[in-house]
PDB file of C-alpha atoms and ligand atoms in Angstrom:
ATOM      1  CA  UNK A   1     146.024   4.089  94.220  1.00 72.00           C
ATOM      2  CA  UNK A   2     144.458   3.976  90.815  1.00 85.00           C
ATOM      3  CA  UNK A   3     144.791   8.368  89.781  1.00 96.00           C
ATOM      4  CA  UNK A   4     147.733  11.054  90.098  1.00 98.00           C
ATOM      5  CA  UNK A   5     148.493  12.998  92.643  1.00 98.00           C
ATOM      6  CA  UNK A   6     147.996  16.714  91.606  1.00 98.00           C
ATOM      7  CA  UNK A   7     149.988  19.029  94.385  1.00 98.00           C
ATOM      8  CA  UNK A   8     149.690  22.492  93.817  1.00 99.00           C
ATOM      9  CA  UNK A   9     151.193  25.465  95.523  1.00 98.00           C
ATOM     10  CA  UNK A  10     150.387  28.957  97.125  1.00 98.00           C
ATOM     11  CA  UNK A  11     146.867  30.298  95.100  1.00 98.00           C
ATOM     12  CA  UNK A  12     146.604  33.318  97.118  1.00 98.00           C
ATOM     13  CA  UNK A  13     143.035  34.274  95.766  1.00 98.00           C
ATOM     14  CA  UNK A  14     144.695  33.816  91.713  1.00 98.00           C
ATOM     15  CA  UNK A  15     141.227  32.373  90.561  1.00 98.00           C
ATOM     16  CA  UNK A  16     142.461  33.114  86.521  1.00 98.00           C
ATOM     17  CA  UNK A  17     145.676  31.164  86.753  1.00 98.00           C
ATOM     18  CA  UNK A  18     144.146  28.076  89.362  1.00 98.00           C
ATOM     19  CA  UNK A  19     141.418  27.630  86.780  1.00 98.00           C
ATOM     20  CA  UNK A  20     144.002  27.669  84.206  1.00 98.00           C
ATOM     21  CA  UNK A  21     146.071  25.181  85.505  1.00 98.00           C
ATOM     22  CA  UNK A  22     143.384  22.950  86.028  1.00 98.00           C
ATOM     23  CA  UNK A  23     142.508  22.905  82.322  1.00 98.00           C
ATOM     24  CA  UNK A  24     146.255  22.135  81.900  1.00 98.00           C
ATOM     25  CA  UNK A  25     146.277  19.363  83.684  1.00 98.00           C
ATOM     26  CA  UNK A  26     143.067  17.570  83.616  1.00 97.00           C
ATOM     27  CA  UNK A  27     142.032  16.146  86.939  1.00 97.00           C
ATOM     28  CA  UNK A  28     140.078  12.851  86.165  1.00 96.00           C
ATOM     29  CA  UNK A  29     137.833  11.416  88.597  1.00 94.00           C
ATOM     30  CA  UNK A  30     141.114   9.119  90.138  1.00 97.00           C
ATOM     31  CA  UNK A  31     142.832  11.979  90.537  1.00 98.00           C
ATOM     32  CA  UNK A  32     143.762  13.796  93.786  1.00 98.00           C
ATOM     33  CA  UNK A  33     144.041  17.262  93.898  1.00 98.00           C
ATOM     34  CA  UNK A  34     146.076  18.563  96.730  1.00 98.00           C
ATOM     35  CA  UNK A  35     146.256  22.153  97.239  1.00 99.00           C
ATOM     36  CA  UNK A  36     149.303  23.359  99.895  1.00 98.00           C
ATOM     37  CA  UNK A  37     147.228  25.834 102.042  1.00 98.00           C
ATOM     38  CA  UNK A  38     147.618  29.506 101.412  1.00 98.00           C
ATOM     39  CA  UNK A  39     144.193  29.274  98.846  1.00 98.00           C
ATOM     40  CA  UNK A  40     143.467  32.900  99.835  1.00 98.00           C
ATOM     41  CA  UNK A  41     144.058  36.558 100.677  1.00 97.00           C
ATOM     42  CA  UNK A  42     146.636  38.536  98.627  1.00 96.00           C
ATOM     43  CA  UNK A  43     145.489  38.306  95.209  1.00 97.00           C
ATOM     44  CA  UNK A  44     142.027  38.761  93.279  1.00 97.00           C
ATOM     45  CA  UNK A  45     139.189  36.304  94.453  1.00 98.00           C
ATOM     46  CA  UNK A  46     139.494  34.082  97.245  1.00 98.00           C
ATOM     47  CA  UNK A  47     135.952  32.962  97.003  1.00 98.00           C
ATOM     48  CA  UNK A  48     136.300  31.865  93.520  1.00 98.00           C
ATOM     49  CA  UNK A  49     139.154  29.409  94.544  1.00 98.00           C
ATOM     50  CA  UNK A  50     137.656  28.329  97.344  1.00 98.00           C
ATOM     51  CA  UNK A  51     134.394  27.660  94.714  1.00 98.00           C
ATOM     52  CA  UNK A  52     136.779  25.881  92.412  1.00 98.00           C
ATOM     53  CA  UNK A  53     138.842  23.996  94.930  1.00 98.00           C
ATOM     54  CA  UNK A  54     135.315  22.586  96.306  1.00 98.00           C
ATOM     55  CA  UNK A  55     134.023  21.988  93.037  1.00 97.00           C
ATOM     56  CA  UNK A  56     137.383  19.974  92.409  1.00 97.00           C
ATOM     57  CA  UNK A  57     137.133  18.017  95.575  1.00 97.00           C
ATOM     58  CA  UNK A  58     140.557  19.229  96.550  1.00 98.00           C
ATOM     59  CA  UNK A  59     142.300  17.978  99.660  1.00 98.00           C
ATOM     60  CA  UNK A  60     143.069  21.037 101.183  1.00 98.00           C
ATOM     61  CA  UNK A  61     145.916  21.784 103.393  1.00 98.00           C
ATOM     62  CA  UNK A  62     146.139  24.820 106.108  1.00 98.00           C
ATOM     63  CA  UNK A  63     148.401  27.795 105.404  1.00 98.00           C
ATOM     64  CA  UNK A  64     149.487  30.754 107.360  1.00 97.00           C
ATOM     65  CA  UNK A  65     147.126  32.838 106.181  1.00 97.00           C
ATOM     66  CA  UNK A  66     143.839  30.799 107.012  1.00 98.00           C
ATOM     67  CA  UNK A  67     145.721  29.932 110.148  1.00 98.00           C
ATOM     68  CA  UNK A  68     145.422  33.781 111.028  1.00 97.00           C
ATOM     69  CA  UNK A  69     141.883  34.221 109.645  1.00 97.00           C
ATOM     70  CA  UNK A  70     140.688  31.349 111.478  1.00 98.00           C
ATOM     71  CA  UNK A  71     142.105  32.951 114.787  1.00 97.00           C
ATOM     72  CA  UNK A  72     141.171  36.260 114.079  1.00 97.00           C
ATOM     73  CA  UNK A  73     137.486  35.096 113.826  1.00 97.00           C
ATOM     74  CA  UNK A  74     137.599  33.092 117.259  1.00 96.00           C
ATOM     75  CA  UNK A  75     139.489  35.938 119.104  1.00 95.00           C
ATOM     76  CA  UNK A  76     139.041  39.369 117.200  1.00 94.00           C
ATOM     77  CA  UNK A  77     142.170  40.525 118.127  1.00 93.00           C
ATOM     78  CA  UNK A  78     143.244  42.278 115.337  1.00 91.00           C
ATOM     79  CA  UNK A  79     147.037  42.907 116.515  1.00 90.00           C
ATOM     80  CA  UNK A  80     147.950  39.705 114.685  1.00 89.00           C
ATOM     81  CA  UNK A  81     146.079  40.999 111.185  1.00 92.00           C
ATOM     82  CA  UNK A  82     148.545  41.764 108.176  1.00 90.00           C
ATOM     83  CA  UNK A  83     147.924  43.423 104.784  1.00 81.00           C
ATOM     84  CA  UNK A  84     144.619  41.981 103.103  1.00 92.00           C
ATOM     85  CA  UNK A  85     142.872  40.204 105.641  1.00 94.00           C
ATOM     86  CA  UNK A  86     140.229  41.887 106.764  1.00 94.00           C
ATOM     87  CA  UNK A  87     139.312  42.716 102.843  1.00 95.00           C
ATOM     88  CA  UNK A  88     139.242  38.616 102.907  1.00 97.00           C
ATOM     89  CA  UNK A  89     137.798  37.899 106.386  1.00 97.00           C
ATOM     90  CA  UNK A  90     134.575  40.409 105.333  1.00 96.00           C
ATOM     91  CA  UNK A  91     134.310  38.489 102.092  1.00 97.00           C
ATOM     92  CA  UNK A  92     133.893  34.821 103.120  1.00 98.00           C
ATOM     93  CA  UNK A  93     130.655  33.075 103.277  1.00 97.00           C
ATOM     94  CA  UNK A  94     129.942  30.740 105.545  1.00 97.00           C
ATOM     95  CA  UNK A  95     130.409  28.047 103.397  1.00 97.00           C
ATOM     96  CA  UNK A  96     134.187  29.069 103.062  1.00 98.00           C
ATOM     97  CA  UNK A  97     134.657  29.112 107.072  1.00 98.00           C
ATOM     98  CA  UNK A  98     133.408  25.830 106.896  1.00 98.00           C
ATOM     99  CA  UNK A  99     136.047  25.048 104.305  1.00 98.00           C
ATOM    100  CA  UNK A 100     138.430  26.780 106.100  1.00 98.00           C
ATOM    101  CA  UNK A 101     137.922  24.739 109.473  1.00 98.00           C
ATOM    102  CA  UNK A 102     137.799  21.545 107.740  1.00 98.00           C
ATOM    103  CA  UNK A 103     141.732  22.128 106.111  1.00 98.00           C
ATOM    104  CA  UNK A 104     144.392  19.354 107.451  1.00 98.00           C
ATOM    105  CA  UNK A 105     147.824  19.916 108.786  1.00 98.00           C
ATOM    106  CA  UNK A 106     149.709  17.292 106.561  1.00 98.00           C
ATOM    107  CA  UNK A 107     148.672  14.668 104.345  1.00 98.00           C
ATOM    108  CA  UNK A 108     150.469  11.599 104.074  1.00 98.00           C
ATOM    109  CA  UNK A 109     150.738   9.181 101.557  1.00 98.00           C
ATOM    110  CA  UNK A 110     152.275   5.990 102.665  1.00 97.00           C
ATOM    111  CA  UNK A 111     152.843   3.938  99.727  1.00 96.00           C
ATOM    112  CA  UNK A 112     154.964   7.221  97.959  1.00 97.00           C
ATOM    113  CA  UNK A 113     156.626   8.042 100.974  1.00 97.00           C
ATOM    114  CA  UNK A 114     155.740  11.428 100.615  1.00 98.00           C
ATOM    115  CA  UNK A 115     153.893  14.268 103.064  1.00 98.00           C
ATOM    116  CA  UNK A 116     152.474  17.236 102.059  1.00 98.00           C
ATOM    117  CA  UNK A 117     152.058  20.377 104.041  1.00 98.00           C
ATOM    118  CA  UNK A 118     152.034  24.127 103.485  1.00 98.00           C
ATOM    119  CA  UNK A 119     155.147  25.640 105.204  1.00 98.00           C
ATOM    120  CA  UNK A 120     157.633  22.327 105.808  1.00 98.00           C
ATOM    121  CA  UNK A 121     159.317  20.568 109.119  1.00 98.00           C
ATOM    122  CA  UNK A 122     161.486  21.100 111.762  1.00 97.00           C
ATOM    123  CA  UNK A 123     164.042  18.935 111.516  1.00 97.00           C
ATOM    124  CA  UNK A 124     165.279  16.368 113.690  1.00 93.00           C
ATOM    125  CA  UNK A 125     162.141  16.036 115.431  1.00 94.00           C
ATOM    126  CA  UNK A 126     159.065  13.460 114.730  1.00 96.00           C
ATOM    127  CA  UNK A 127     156.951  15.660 111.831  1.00 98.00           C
ATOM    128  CA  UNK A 128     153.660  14.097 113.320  1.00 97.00           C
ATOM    129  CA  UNK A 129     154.092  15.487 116.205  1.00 97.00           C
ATOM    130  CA  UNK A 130     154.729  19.272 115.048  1.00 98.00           C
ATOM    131  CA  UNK A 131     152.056  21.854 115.681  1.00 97.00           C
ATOM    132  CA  UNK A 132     150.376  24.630 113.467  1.00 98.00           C
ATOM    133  CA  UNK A 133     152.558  27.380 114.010  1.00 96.00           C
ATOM    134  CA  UNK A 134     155.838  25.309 112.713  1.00 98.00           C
ATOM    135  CA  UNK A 135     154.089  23.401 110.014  1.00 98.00           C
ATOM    136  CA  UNK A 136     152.299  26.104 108.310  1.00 98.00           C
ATOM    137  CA  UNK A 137     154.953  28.844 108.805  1.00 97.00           C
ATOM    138  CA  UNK A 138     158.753  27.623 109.060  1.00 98.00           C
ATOM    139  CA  UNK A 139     161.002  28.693 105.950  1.00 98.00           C
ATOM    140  CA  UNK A 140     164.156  28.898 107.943  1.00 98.00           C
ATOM    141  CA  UNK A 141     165.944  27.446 111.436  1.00 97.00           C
ATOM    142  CA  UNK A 142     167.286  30.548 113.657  1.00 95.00           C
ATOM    143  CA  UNK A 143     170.818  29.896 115.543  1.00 93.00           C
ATOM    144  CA  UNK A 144     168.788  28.341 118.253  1.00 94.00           C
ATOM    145  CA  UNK A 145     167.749  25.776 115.958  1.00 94.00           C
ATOM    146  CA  UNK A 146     164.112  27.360 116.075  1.00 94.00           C
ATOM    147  CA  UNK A 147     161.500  28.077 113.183  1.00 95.00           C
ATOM    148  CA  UNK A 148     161.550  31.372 111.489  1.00 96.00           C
ATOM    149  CA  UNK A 149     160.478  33.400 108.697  1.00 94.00           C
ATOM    150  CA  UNK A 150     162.731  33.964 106.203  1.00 95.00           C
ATOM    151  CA  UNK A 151     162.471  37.711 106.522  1.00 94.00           C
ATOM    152  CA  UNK A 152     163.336  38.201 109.955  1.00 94.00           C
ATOM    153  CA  UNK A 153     166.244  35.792 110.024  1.00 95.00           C
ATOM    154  CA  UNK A 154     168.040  36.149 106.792  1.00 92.00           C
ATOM    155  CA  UNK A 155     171.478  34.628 107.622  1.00 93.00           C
ATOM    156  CA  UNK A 156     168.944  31.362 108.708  1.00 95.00           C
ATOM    157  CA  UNK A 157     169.490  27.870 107.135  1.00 96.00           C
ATOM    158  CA  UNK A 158     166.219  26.696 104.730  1.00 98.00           C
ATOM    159  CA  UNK A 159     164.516  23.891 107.071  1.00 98.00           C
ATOM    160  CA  UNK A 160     164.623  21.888 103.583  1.00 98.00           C
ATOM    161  CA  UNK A 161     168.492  21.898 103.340  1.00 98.00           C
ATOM    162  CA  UNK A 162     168.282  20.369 107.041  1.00 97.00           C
ATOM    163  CA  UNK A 163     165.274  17.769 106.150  1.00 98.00           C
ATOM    164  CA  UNK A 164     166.905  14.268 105.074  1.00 96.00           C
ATOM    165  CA  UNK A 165     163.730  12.292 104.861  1.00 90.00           C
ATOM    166  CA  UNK A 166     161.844   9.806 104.852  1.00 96.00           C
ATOM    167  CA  UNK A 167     159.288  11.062 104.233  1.00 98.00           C
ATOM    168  CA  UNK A 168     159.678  13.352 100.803  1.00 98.00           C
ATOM    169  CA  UNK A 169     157.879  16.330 101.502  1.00 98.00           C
ATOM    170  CA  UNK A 170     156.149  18.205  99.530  1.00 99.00           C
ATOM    171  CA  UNK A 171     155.309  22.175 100.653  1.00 98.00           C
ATOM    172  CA  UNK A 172     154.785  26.025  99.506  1.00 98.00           C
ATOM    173  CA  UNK A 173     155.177  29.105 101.747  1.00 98.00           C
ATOM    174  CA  UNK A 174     158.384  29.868 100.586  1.00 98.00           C
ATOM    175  CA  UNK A 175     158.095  31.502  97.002  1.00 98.00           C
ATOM    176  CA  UNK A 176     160.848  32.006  95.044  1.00 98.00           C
ATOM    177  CA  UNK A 177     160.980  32.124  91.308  1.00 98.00           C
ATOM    178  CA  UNK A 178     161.377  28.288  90.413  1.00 98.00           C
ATOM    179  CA  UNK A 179     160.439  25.052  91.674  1.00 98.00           C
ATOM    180  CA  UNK A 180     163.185  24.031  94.765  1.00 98.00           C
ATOM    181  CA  UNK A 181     163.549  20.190  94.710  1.00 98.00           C
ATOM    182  CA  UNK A 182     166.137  18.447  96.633  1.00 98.00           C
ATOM    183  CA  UNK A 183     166.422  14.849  97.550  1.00 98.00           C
ATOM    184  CA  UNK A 184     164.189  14.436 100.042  1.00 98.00           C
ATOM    185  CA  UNK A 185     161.814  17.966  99.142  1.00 98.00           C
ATOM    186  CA  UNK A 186     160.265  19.914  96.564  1.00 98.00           C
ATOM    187  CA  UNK A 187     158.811  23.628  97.431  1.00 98.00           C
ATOM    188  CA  UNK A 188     156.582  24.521  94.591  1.00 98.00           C
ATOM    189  CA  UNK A 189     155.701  28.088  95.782  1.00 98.00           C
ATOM    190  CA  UNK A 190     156.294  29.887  92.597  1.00 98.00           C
ATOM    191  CA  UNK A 191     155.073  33.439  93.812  1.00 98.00           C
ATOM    192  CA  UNK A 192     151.829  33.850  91.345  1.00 98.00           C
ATOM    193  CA  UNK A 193     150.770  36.277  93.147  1.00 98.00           C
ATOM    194  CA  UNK A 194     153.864  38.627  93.043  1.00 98.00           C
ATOM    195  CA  UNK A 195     153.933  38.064  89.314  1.00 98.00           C
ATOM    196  CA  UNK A 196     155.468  34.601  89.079  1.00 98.00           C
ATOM    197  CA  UNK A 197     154.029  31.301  88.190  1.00 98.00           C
ATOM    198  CA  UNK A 198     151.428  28.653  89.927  1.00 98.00           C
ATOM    199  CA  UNK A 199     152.930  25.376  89.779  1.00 98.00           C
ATOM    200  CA  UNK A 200     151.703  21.697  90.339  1.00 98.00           C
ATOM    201  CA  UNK A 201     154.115  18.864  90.806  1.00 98.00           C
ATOM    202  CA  UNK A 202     152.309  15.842  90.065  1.00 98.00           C
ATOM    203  CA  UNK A 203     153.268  12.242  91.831  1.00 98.00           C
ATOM    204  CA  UNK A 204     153.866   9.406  90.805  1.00 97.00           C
ATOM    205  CA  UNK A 205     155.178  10.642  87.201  1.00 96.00           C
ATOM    206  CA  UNK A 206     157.030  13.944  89.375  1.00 97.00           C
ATOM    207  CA  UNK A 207     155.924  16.206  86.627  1.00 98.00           C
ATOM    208  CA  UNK A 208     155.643  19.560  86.863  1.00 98.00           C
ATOM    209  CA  UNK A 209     153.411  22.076  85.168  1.00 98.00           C
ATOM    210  CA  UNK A 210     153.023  25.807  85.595  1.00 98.00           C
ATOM    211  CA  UNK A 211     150.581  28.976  84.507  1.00 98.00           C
ATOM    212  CA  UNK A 212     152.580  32.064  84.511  1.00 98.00           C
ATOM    213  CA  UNK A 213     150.793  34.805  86.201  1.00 98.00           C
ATOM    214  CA  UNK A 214     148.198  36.886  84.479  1.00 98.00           C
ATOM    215  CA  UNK A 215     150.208  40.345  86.239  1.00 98.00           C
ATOM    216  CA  UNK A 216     151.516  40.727  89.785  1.00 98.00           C
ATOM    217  CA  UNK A 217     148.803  41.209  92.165  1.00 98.00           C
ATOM    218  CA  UNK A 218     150.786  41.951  95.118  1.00 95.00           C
ATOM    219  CA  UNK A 219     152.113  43.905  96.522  1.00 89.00           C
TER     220      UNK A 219
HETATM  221 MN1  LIG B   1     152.269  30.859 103.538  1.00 51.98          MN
END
């Protein structure tokens, strides 16, 4: 591995402040830009970061929210929609579906020891073996020692303060106003799109920079 790896964390449609950040860090032609899933919905211009993540060459990971998209346009059942889909689903071209079908689960990179994936693991369990709906939406583990959202299951333990690697894992989904790195994690979901930052955490230096948002978008 000759270039850095350039993670970076929940875009949510922030066009201004992805652009930005790539101007602040530079990707060279070695480089590897990793983007955590979550690229759109929410926030001003999905197609634009979808543009700039393709003109980038990004490795793009699944979130949530393309998860839903994706299964809205096989199925059409709309009970599953939230908030700004269908404002997104009506905007993308069919180059972006493409882009959207093509995102990966995880991506792992052997000789750092480190995956990265949009929402985390469950713990205690083999992480290659976990599905879409944990990887790309667990924040917490419920009483029953199932995945949940943060929301619905406040007094929940963070899958990350569960997660003694190997692998280091690298993830988003979770915002909250700073960077959350333990021993064997780092969530770099800085909420841009409420108002907060976008950050990249960049391997093997573990460096990280971050744009503050322009405003909050959202809600
Ligand atoms: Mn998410």
């Amino acid at each position: 591995m000759n270039g850095r790896i350039i993670a970076i964390g929940d875009i949510h449609g922030c066009h201004q402040e992805f652009a930005e950040l790539l101007d602040r860090v530079a990707p060279g032609k070695d480089d590897q830009l990793i983007l955590l899933g979550d690229l759109v919905n929410r926030g001003p211009d999905s197609n634009k970061v979808i543009d700039l993540a393709r003109a980038h060459r990004a490795l793009s990971l699944l979130g949530n929210h393309e998860l839903r998209l994706l299964n809205y346009r096989k199925t059409k059942d709309s009970s599953a929609l939230k908030e700004t889909d269908l404002a997104t689903f009506e905007k993308l071209r069919p180059e972006d579906w493409a882009y959207l079908e093509a995102m990966s689960l995880t991506h792992h990179i052997e000789e750092l020891n480190t995956v990265f994936v949009h929402g985390g693991f469950l713990p205690g369990q083999p992480w290659q073996k976990q599905g879409a709906q944990i990887v790309t939406r667990i924040q917490v583990i419920d009483e029953d020692g199932k995945p949940a959202r943060r929301a619905d299951c406040p007094d929940g333990r963070l899958w990350a303060d569960s997660w003694s690697g190997p692998p280091f894992v690298v993830y988003g989904h979770t915002p909250r106003p700073e960077v959350y790195k333990l021993k064997w994690s780092v969530g770099i979901d800085t909420a841009c799109v409420m108002g907060g930052s976008l950050t990249a955490f960049i391997l093997p230096e573990k460096r990280f920079v971050q744009v503050k948002a322009r405003r909050r978008y959202y809600p």
